[in-house]
Structure formats: C-alpha cells, structure tokens
Amino acid sequence: MHHAQAIEMTALIPSHTENKELRSLGARISRSQDDEILFMKRWLVARGESLSLPTPDGMPGMSHSDSPHHAMDSMPLMPGMLTEEQMTALRKGTGAEFDRLFLTGMIQHHNGALTMVKDLFGSAGAGQDAEIFGFATDVDTGQRAEIKIMQSMLKTQFEKQR
C-alpha cells in the first residue's frame, strides 16, 4: 500500500507540472518503488506468504494487482502515507502548487518509510535475515538521500517566491 501510493503520486507529475527537476525525481522515485515492490513480492513468494492484503477483519483481501484505492479505503494508513484529503489536494494541484504539495507529501511519505525501517530494526531478530537487512538498509539510505534532495528543491523553489 505504501509503495502503491508513492507510485500514484509520481504518476500525477506529467499532467500536473512542467518542472523538469521534479519530473526527473518523480521518475527515479517511481522506478525505485517498482523495484522494491518486485523485491517484496519475490521475498513473500519464496516464503510461501500471501501477496494479498488482509482486510481489517482479518479475512483475505485484494491482491496488490488490484486497485490500491479500494485497499487503502479499508485499511489504516501506514506511517507517512498521505490522507485522502492530502491526495485530493495533490490531484487538484497544478504548477508550483502541485510541486509544493508533491514535495512536502513525498517527504512525509519517505519519513514514514524511515519509521518503518526503524521499527523493523527495533524488532527482535528482524534484521537477522541478510536479504531484509540489505533491503531495509538500502531503503533507509535512498529515502534519506531523496528527502535531502526534496528539501533542497523546496528551499530553492519556494523561498525565492517569498
């Protein structure tokens, strides 16, 4: 769900902004999210785990290939995920307003990923699997780097407008 929302956010870029720097960043984020989804699916399949999201009542839910909107409506938000109100504002934004909403929203989203990595490593034995350790470490490093880029973009693009 978390990754699906990031992909949904980046998919808005071509129709909502002409900012070349943001378009480039969005393409990078989308590719990394796709790669991470593939890794997580392979990891689950190799362990005989389901690719379906559970519903709040614990019954099997929809698969990740189904619409993420339906799944997100019935599930509590994961750390950093944008609320439906934030997503609606992002969908309605254009130009500089979209850029600001995207950057602040994706920083929030990435900070949520950092929270989940921290929680993972705080769980007894969770970092013992070498594959997961490498994956989570890469996520942490990548998200931190992208947050710095986005903070710099916000500072550069929006402080000069004040």
Coordinates of C-alpha atoms in Angstrom, one line a residue:
M1 CA 0.0 0.0 0.0
H2 CA 2.7 2.4 0.9
H3 CA 4.6 1.9 -2.3
A4 CA 1.4 2.0 -4.4
Q5 CA 0.6 5.4 -3.0
A6 CA 4.1 6.7 -3.9
I7 CA 3.6 5.4 -7.5
E8 CA 0.2 7.0 -7.7
M9 CA 1.8 10.3 -6.6
T10 CA 4.5 10.2 -9.2
A11 CA 2.1 9.2 -11.9
L12 CA 0.5 12.7 -11.4
I13 CA 3.6 14.5 -12.3
P14 CA 3.4 14.5 -16.2
S15 CA -0.1 16.0 -16.2
H16 CA 0.4 18.4 -13.3
T17 CA 3.8 20.2 -13.7
E18 CA 6.3 21.2 -16.2
N19 CA 9.1 21.2 -13.6
K20 CA 11.9 19.2 -15.2
E21 CA 13.7 18.6 -12.0
L22 CA 10.6 17.3 -10.3
R23 CA 9.8 15.1 -13.4
S24 CA 13.3 13.6 -13.1
L25 CA 13.0 13.0 -9.4
G26 CA 9.5 11.5 -9.8
A27 CA 10.8 9.1 -12.5
R28 CA 13.6 8.0 -10.1
I29 CA 11.1 7.5 -7.2
S30 CA 8.7 5.5 -9.4
R31 CA 11.4 3.2 -10.6
S32 CA 12.8 2.6 -7.1
Q33 CA 9.3 1.9 -5.8
D34 CA 8.6 -0.5 -8.6
D35 CA 11.9 -2.3 -7.9
E36 CA 11.1 -2.5 -4.2
I37 CA 7.6 -3.9 -4.8
L38 CA 9.1 -6.6 -7.0
F39 CA 11.7 -7.5 -4.3
M40 CA 9.0 -7.7 -1.6
K41 CA 6.7 -9.8 -3.8
R42 CA 9.6 -12.2 -4.6
W43 CA 10.6 -12.4 -0.9
L44 CA 7.0 -13.2 0.1
V45 CA 6.5 -15.8 -2.6
A46 CA 9.8 -17.5 -1.7
R47 CA 8.5 -17.9 1.8
G48 CA 5.0 -19.1 0.8
E49 CA 3.4 -16.0 2.0
S50 CA 0.3 -14.4 0.5
L51 CA 0.5 -11.3 -1.8
S52 CA -3.0 -10.3 -0.8
L53 CA -3.7 -7.5 1.7
P54 CA -5.6 -8.6 4.8
T55 CA -8.9 -6.8 5.4
P56 CA -9.4 -5.1 8.8
D57 CA -11.5 -8.1 10.0
G58 CA -8.6 -10.5 9.1
M59 CA -10.2 -12.0 6.1
P60 CA -8.2 -12.3 2.9
G61 CA -8.3 -9.0 1.0
M62 CA -7.5 -8.0 -2.5
S63 CA -4.2 -8.7 -4.3
H64 CA -1.6 -5.9 -4.9
S65 CA -2.5 -6.0 -8.6
D66 CA -6.0 -4.8 -7.8
S67 CA -6.8 -1.1 -7.3
P68 CA -4.8 0.4 -4.4
H69 CA -7.6 2.8 -3.7
H70 CA -10.0 0.1 -2.6
A71 CA -7.5 -1.5 -0.3
M72 CA -6.4 1.9 1.2
D73 CA -10.0 2.8 1.9
S74 CA -10.5 -0.2 4.2
M75 CA -7.0 -0.3 5.8
P76 CA -5.4 2.1 8.4
L77 CA -2.7 4.2 6.8
M78 CA 0.8 3.1 7.1
P79 CA 3.4 5.6 8.5
G80 CA 3.9 8.6 6.3
M81 CA 1.0 7.8 3.9
L82 CA -1.0 10.8 2.8
T83 CA -4.6 11.1 3.9
E84 CA -7.3 11.1 1.2
E85 CA -7.7 14.8 1.8
Q86 CA -4.0 15.3 1.0
M87 CA -4.2 13.1 -2.1
T88 CA -7.2 15.0 -3.3
A89 CA -5.4 18.3 -2.9
L90 CA -2.4 16.8 -4.8
R91 CA -4.6 15.6 -7.6
K92 CA -6.2 19.1 -7.9
G93 CA -2.9 21.0 -7.8
T94 CA -1.0 22.2 -10.8
G95 CA 2.2 24.0 -11.5
A96 CA 4.1 25.4 -8.5
E97 CA 1.2 24.5 -6.1
F98 CA 1.4 20.8 -7.2
D99 CA 5.2 20.9 -6.9
R100 CA 5.0 22.2 -3.3
L101 CA 2.3 19.6 -2.4
F102 CA 4.2 16.8 -4.1
L103 CA 7.5 17.6 -2.4
T104 CA 6.0 18.1 1.1
G105 CA 3.8 15.0 0.7
M106 CA 6.7 12.8 -0.6
I107 CA 8.9 14.0 2.3
Q108 CA 6.1 12.9 4.7
H109 CA 5.8 9.6 2.8
H110 CA 9.6 8.9 2.8
N111 CA 9.8 9.8 6.6
G112 CA 7.1 7.1 7.1
A113 CA 9.4 4.6 5.3
L114 CA 12.2 5.6 7.6
T115 CA 9.9 5.0 10.6
M116 CA 9.1 1.5 9.3
V117 CA 12.7 0.7 8.8
K118 CA 13.5 1.9 12.3
D119 CA 10.6 -0.3 13.7
L120 CA 11.8 -3.3 11.7
F121 CA 15.3 -3.0 13.2
G122 CA 13.8 -2.4 16.6
S123 CA 12.0 -5.8 16.4
A124 CA 13.9 -8.7 17.9
G125 CA 15.5 -10.8 15.2
A126 CA 14.0 -8.8 12.3
G127 CA 17.4 -7.6 11.0
Q128 CA 18.9 -11.1 11.1
D129 CA 17.8 -12.1 7.5
A130 CA 20.6 -10.8 5.3
E131 CA 18.2 -10.1 2.4
I132 CA 15.9 -8.0 4.6
F133 CA 18.8 -6.3 6.2
G134 CA 20.2 -5.2 2.9
F135 CA 16.8 -4.2 1.5
A136 CA 15.9 -2.1 4.6
T137 CA 19.4 -0.5 4.7
D138 CA 19.1 0.4 1.0
V139 CA 15.6 1.8 1.6
D140 CA 16.9 3.9 4.5
T141 CA 19.8 5.3 2.6
G142 CA 17.8 6.0 -0.6
Q143 CA 14.9 7.7 1.3
R144 CA 17.3 9.9 3.3
A145 CA 19.1 11.0 0.1
E146 CA 15.8 11.8 -1.6
I147 CA 14.5 13.7 1.4
K148 CA 17.6 15.9 1.2
I149 CA 17.0 16.5 -2.5
M150 CA 13.3 17.3 -2.0
Q151 CA 14.1 19.7 1.0
S152 CA 16.7 21.4 -1.2
M153 CA 14.1 21.7 -4.1
L154 CA 11.5 23.2 -1.7
K155 CA 14.1 25.7 -0.3
T156 CA 15.3 26.7 -3.8
Q157 CA 11.9 26.9 -5.5
F158 CA 9.8 28.4 -2.8
E159 CA 12.0 30.6 -0.6
K160 CA 12.7 32.8 -3.6
Q161 CA 9.0 33.4 -4.0
R162 CA 8.6 34.9 -0.6

